[in-house]
mmCIF file of C-alpha atoms in Angstrom:
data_model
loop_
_atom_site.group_PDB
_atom_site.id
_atom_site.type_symbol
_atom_site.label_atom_id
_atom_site.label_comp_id
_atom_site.label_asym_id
_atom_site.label_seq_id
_atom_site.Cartn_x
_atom_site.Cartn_y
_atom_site.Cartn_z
ATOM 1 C CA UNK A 202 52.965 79.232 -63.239
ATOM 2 C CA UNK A 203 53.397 76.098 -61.201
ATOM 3 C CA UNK A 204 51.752 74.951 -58.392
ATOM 4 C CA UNK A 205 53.261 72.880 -55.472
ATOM 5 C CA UNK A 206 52.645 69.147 -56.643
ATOM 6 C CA UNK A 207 52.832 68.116 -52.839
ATOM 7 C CA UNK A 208 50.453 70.449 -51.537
ATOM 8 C CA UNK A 209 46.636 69.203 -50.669
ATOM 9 C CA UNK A 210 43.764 71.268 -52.232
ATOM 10 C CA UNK A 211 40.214 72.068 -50.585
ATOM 11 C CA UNK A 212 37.372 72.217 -53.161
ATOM 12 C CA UNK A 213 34.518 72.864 -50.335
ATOM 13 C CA UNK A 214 34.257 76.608 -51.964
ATOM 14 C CA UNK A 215 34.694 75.804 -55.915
ATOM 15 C CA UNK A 216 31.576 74.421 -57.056
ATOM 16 C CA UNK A 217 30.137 74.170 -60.784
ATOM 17 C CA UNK A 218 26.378 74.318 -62.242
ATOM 18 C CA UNK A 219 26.858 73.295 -65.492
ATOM 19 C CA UNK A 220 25.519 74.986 -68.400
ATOM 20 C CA UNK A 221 21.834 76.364 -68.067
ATOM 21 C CA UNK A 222 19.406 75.906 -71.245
ATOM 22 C CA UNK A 223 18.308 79.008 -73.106
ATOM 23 C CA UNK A 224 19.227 82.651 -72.023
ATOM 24 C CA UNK A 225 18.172 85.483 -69.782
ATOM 25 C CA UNK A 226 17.748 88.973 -71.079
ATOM 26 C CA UNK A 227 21.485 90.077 -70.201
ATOM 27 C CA UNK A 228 20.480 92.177 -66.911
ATOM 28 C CA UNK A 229 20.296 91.154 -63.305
ATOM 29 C CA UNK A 230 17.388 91.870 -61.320
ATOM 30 C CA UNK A 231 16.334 91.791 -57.366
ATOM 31 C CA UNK A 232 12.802 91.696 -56.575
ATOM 32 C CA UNK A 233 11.917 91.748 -60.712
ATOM 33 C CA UNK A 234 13.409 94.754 -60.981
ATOM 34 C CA UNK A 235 16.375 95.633 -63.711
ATOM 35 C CA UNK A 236 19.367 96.344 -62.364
ATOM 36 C CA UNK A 237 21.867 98.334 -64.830
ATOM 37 C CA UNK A 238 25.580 97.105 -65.881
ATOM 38 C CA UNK A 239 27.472 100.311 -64.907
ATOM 39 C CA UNK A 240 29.474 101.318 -68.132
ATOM 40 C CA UNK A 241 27.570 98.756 -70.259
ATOM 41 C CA UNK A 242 28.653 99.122 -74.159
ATOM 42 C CA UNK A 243 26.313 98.447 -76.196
ATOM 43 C CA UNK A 244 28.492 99.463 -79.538
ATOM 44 C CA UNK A 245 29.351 97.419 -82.020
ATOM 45 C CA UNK A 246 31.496 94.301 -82.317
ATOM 46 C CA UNK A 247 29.365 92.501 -80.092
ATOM 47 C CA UNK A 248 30.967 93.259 -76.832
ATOM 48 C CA UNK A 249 27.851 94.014 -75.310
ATOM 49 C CA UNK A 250 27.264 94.523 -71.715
ATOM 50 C CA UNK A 251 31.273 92.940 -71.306
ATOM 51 C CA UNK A 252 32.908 94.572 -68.504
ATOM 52 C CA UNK A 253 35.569 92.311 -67.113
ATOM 53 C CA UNK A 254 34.724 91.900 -63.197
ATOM 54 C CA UNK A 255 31.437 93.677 -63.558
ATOM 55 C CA UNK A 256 30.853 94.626 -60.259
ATOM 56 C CA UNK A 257 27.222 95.301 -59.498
ATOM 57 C CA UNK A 258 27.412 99.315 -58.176
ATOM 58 C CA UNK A 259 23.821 98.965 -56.977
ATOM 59 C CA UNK A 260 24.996 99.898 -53.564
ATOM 60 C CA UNK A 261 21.502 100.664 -52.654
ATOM 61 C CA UNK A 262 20.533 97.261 -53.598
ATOM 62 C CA UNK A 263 23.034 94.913 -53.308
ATOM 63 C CA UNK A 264 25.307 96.513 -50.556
ATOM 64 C CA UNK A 265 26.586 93.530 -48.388
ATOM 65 C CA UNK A 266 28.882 95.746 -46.312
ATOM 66 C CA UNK A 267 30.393 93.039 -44.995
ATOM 67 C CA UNK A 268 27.359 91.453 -43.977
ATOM 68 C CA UNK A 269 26.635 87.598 -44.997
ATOM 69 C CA UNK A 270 24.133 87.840 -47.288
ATOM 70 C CA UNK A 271 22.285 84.720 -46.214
ATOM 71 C CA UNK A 272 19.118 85.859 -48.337
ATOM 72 C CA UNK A 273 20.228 83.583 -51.148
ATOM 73 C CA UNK A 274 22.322 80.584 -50.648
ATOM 74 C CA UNK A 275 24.372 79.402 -53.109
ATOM 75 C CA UNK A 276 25.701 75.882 -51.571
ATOM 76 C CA UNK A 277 21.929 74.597 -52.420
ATOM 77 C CA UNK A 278 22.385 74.899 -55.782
ATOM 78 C CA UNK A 279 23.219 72.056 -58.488
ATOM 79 C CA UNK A 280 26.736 71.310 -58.250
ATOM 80 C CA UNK A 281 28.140 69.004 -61.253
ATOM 81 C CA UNK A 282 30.782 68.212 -59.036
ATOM 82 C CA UNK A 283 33.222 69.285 -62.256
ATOM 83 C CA UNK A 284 36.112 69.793 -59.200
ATOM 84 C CA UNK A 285 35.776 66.973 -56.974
ATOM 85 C CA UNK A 286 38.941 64.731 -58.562
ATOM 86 C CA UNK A 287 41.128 68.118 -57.643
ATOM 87 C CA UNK A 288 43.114 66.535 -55.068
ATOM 88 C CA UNK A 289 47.002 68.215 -54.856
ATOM 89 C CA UNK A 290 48.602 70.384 -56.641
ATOM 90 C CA UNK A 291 49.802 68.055 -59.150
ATOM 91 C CA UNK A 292 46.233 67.533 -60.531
ATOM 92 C CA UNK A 293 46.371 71.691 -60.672
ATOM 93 C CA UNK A 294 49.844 71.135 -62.959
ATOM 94 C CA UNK A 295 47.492 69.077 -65.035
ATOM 95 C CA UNK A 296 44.085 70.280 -65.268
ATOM 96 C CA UNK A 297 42.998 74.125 -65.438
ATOM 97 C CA UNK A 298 39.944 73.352 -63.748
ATOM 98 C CA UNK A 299 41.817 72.264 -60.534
ATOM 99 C CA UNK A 300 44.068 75.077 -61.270
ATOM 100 C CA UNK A 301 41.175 77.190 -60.310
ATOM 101 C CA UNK A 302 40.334 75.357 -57.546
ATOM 102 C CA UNK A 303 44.307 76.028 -56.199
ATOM 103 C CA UNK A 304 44.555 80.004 -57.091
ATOM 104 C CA UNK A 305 40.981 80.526 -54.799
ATOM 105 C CA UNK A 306 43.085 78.430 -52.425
ATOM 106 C CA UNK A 307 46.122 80.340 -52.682
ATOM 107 C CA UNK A 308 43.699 83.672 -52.398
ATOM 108 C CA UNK A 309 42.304 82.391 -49.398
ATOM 109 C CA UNK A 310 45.403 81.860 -47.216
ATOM 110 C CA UNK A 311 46.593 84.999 -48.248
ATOM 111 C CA UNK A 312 44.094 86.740 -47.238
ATOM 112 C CA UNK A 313 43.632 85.032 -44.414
ATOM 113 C CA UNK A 314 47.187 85.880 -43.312
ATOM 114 C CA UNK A 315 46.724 89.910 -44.237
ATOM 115 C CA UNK A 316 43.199 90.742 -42.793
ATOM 116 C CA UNK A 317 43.795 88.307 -39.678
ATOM 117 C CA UNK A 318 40.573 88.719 -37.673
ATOM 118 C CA UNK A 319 38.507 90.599 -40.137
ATOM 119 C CA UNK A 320 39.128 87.861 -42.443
ATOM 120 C CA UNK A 321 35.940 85.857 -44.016
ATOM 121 C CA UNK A 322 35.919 83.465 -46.800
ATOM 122 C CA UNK A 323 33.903 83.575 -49.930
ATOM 123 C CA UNK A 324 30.514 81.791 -49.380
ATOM 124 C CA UNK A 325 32.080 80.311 -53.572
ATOM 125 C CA UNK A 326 33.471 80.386 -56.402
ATOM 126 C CA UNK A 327 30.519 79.440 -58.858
ATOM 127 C CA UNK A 328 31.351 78.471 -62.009
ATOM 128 C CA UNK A 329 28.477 77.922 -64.879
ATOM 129 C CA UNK A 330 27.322 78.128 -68.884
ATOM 130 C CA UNK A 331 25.196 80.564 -70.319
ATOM 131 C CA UNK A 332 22.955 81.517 -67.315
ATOM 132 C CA UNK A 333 22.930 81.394 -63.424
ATOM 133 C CA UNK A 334 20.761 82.402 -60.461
ATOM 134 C CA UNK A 335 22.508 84.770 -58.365
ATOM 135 C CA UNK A 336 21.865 86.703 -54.815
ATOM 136 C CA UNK A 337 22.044 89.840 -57.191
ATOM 137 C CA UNK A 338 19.628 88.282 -59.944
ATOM 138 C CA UNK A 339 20.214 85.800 -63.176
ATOM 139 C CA UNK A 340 23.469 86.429 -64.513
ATOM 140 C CA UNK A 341 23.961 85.476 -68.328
ATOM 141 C CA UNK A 342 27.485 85.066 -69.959
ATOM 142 C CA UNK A 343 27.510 88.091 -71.193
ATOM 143 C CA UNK A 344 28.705 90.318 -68.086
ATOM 144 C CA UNK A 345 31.781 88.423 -67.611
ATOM 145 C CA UNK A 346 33.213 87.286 -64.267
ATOM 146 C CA UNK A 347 31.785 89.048 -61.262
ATOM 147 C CA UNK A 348 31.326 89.229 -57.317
ATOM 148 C CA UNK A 349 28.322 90.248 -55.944
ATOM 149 C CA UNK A 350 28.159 91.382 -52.833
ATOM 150 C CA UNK A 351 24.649 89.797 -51.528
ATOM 151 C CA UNK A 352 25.717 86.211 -51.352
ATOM 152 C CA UNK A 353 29.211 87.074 -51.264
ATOM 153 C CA UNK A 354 30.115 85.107 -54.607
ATOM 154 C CA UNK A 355 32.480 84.799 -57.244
ATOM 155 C CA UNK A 356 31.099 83.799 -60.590
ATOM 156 C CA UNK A 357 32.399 82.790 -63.993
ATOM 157 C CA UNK A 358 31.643 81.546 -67.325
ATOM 158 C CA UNK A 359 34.640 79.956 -68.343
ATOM 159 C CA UNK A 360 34.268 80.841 -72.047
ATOM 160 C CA UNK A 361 34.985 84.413 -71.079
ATOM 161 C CA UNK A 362 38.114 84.313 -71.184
ATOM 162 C CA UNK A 363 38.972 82.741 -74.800
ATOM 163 C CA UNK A 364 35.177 84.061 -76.104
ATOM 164 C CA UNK A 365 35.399 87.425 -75.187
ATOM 165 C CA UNK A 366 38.622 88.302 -73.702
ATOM 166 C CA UNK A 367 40.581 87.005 -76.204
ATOM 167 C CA UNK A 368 38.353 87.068 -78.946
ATOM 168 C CA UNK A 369 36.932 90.528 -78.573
ATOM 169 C CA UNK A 370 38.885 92.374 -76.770
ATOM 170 C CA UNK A 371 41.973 90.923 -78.196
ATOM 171 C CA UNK A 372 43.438 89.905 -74.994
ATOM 172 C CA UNK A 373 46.218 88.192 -73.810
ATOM 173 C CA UNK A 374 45.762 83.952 -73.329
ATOM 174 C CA UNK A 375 48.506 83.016 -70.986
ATOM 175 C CA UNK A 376 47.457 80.845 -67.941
ATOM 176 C CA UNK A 377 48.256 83.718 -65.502
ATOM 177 C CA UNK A 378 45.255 85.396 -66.612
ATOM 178 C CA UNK A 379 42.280 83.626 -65.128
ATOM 179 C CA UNK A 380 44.290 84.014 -61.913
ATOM 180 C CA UNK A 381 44.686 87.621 -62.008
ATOM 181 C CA UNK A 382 40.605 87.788 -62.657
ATOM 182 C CA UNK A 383 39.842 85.923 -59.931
ATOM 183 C CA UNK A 384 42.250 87.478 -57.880
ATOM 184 C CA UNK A 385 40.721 90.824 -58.672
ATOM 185 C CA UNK A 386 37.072 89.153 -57.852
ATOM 186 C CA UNK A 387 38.543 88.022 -54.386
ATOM 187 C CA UNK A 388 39.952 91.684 -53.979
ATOM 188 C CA UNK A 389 36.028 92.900 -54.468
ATOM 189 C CA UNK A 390 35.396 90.261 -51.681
ATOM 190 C CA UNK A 391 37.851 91.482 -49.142
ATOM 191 C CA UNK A 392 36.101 95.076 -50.109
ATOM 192 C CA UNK A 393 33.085 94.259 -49.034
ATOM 193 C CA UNK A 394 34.444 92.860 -45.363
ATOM 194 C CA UNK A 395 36.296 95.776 -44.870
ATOM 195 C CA UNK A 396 33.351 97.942 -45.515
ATOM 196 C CA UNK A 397 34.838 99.875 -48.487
ATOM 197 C CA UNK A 398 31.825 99.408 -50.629
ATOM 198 C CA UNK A 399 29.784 101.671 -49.010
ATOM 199 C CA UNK A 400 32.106 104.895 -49.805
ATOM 200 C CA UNK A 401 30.757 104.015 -53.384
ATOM 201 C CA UNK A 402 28.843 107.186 -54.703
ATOM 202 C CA UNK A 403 29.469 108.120 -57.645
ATOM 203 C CA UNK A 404 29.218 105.614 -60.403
ATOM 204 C CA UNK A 405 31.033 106.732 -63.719
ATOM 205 C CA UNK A 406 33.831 108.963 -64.512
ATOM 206 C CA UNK A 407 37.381 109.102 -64.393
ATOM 207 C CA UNK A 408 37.486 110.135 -60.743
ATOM 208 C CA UNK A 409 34.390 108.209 -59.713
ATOM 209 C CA UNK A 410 34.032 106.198 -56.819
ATOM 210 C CA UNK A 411 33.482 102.640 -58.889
ATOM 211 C CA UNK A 412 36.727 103.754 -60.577
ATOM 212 C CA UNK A 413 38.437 103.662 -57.303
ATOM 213 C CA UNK A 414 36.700 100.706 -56.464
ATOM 214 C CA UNK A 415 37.844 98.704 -59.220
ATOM 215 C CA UNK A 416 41.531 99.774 -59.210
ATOM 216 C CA UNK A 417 41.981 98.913 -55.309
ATOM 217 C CA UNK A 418 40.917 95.712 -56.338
ATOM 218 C CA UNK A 419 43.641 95.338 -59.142
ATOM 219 C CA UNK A 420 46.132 96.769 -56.319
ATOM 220 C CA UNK A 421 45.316 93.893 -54.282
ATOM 221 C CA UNK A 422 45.462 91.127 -56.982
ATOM 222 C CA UNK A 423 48.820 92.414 -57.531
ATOM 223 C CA UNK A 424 49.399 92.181 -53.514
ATOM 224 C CA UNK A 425 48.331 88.617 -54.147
ATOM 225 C CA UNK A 426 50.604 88.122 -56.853
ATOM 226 C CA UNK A 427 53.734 89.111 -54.866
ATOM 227 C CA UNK A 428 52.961 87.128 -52.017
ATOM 228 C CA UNK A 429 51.580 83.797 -53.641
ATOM 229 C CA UNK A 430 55.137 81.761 -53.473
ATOM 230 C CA UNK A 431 55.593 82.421 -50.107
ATOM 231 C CA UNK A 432 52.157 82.115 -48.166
ATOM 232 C CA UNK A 433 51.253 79.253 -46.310
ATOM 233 C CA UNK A 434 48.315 77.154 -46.011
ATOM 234 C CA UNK A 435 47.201 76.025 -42.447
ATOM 235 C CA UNK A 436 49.439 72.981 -43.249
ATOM 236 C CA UNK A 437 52.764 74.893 -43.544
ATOM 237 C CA UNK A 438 52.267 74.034 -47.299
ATOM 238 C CA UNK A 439 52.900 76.744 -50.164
ATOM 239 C CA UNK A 440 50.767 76.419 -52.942
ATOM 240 C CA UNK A 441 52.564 78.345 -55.992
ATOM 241 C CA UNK A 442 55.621 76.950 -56.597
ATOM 242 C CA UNK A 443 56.632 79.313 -59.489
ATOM 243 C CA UNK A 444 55.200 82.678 -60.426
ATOM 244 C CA UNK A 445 57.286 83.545 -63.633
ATOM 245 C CA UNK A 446 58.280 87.439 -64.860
ATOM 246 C CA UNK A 447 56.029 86.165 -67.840
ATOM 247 C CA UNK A 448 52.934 85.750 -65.679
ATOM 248 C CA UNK A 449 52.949 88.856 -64.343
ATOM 249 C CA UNK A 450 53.284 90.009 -67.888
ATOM 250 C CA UNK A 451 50.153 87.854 -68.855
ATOM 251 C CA UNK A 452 48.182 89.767 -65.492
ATOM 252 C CA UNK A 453 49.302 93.364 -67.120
ATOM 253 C CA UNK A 454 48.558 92.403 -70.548
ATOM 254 C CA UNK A 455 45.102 91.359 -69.351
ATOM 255 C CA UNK A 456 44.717 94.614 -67.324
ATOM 256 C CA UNK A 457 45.497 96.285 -70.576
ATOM 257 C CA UNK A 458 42.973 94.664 -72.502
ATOM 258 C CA UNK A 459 40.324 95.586 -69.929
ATOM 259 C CA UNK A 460 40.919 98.818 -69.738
ATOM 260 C CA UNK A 461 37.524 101.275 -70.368
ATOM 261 C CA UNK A 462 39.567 102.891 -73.023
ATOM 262 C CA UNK A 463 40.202 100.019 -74.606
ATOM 263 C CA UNK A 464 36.979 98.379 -74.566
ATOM 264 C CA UNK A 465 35.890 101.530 -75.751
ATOM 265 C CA UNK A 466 37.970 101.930 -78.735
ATOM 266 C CA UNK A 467 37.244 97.880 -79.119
ATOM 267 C CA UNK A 468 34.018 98.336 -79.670
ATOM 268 C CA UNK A 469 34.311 101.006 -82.327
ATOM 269 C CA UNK A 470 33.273 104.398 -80.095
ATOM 270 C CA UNK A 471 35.308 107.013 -78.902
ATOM 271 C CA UNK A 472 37.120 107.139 -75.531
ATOM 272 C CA UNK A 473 34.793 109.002 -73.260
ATOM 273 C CA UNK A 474 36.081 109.007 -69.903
ATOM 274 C CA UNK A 475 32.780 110.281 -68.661
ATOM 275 C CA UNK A 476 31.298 106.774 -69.298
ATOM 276 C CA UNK A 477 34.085 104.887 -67.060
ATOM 277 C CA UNK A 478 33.420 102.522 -64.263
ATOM 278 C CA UNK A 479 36.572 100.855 -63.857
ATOM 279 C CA UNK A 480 39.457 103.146 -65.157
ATOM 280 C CA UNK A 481 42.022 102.987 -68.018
ATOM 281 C CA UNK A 482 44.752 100.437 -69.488
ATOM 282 C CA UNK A 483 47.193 102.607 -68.397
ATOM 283 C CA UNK A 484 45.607 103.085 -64.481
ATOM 284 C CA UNK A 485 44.470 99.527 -63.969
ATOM 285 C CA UNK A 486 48.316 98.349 -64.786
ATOM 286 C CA UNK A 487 49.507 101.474 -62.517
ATOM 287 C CA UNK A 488 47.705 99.906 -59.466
ATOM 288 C CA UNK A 489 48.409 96.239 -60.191
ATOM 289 C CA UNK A 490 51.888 96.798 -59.995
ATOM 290 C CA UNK A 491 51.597 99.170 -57.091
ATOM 291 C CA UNK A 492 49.914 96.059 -55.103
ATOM 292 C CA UNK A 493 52.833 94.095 -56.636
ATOM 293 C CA UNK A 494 56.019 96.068 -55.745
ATOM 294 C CA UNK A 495 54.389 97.283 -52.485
ATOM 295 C CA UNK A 496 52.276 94.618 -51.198
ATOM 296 C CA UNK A 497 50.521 96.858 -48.776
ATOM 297 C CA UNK A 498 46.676 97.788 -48.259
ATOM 298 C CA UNK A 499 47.499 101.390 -47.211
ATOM 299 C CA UNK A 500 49.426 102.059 -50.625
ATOM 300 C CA UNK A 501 46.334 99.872 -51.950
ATOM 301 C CA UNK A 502 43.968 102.818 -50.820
ATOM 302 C CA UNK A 503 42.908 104.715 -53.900
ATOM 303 C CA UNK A 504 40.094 106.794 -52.218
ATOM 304 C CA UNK A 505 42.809 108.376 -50.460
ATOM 305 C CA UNK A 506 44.614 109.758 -54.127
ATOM 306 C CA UNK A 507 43.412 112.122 -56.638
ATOM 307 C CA UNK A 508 46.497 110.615 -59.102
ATOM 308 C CA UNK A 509 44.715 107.379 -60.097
#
C-alpha cells in the first residue's frame, strides 16, 4: 500500500480525543437506557462484547435514515489534534496515523464520485482510548470500531486492531487491514444515506437482516478497494498510488478472522448460526470480493439474494 507522496490531505474530518480515564460498563446507552451489542460473546478468552464494526441494530433508537443527527455533535469535542502535521501523502508513507487520515480521504472521493448527489460526508472519523461519548451512548474499547448512525460517526480505538484483532482473534497485521475496517465503517455510512438501514428487522441469524447489512458493507469496501488507484480528489489528484495483490489478501484475511464463526469458535463455543449478526468467514470474503471484481452497488445489494 502506497499512497501518492504528491497528493494534499484534508484532516477537517479525522479528529482524536485521546485516551479517557477509567472505564464505562461496556454497553452504550441513549437516554440512560442499555442498549444491547447484537451477537455480543460473552465466552471465554476474553473476547467479550468484540464484534468487529459493531454496528448498533437499535433501529428503533438510533435510526439516522439518512438524517443528520445533529442531536449530538461531535466537532465540540476535545480534539488532541494527534492529525494536524498530516499534510501529503508522503507524511501517510510515513506515519499510520496520517495513513488514516488519507484512506477516509480516499473513501470520501470515492464515494463522492459513486453516489453523486445523494452523497454526504461523515460528520468524523473519531479516534480515542478506552472510553468515548457518542450520539449512540459511551462507547468503551471493548466493541471495536463502529459507525453509529445518530451523529453519523466513525469511531476507533486504535489498539483494536493489534489488542484484539490480532491478539484474540488471531488476525491478520498487514497495513491493508485498518483500511478495509474503515472502509467497511464508511460502507455503514453510505447505508444510512441511502436509507438501507431501515429495511433492518430482524437482528440475528444466518438470513437476518443485520447479516445483510453487514455483508453489503464488506461488498462496498471491496468496491472501494478496486477503485482506490484510480479515483480522483477534487484536485485531479489520486491518492493510492499502489494497492498490492497482498493487500487485498491482508482485507480477506481480516474478513476471515471476523467472521461470526470464527469468533465463535475463538472464543471457545460452538458455531451457532442462530446467534449471527454479521455472517461467516466464508460469506463476508464472498461479498468483499464481489464489491471487488464487480465494483457495482446493484451486485452490492444483498437484500435482494437468498445465497449470502
Amino acid at each position: 500500500m502506497r499512497f501518492n507522496p504528491k497528493a494534499r490531505l484534508d484532516t477537517s474530518r479525522v479528529r482524536d480525543r485521546g485516551r479517557a480515564s477509567g472505564g464505562g460498563g461496556g454497553g452504550f446507552g441513549t437516554g440512560g437506557s442499555s442498549i444491547p451489542i447484537p451477537g455480543g460473546l460473552r465466552a471465554g478468552g476474553g473476547i467479550g462484547g468484540v464484534i468487529l464494526v459493531v454496528l448498533f441494530i437499535v433501529v428503533t433508537q438510533c435510526m439516522g435514515g439518512g438524517s443528520s443527527g445533529g442531536a449530538f455533535d461531535t466537532s465540540r469535542m476535545a480534539d488532541t489534534n494527534r492529525y494536524e502535521n498530516c499534510k501529503t501523502g508522503q507524511d501517510a508513507n510515513d506515519n499510520p496515523d496520517c495513513a488514516r487520515v488519507a484512506v477516509e480521504n480516499s473513501l470520501y472521493d470515492f464515494w463522492s464520485h459513486e453516489l453523486g448527489g445523494k452523497f454526504a460526508p461523515e460528520q468524523g472519523v473519531v479516534t480515542f482510548g478506552n472510553a468515548t461519548d457518542t450520539g449512540c451512548g459511551q462507547a468503551t474499547s471493548d466493541v471495536g470500531p463502529f459507525y453509529c448512525p445518530t451523529d453519523q460517526t466513525i469511531y476507533l480505538d486504535t489498539t483494536f486492531f493489534e489488542a484484539v484483532l490480532q491478539g484474540q482473534l488471531a488476525g491478520p497485521s498487514g497495513a491493508f487491514v485498518e483500511p478495509y475496517v474503515l472502509a467497511h465503517e464508511y460502507g455503514h455510512h453510505i447505508q444510512n444515506l441511502l436509507g438501507t438501514m431501515s429495511r433492518v428487522k430482524t437482528q440475528q441469524g444466518p438470513q437476518s437482516d443485520s447479516v445483510r447489512l453487514e455483508l453489503e458493507a464488506d461488498c462496498y469496501a471491496g468496491m472501494w478497494a478496486k477503485a482506490a488507484t484510480t479515483t480522483e480528489d477534487a484536485d485531479g489528484n489520486v491518492l493510492f498510488s499502489e494497492i498490492s495483490d497482498a493487500d487485498i489478501k491482508n482485507a480477506i484475511e481480516a474478513a476471515t478472522a471476523v467472521g461470526d464463526d470464527r469468533i465463535q469458535q475463538q472464543s471457545g463455543g460452538r458455531v451457532n448460526p442462530e446467534q449471527w449478526t454479521h455472517g461467516s468467514s466464508a460469506e463476508r470474503v464472498k461479498w468483499f470480493r464481489t464489491g471487488f471484481t464487480t465494483g457495482s452497488l446493484k451486485a452490492c445489494d444483498t437484500f435482494a439474494t437468498d445465497n449470502l
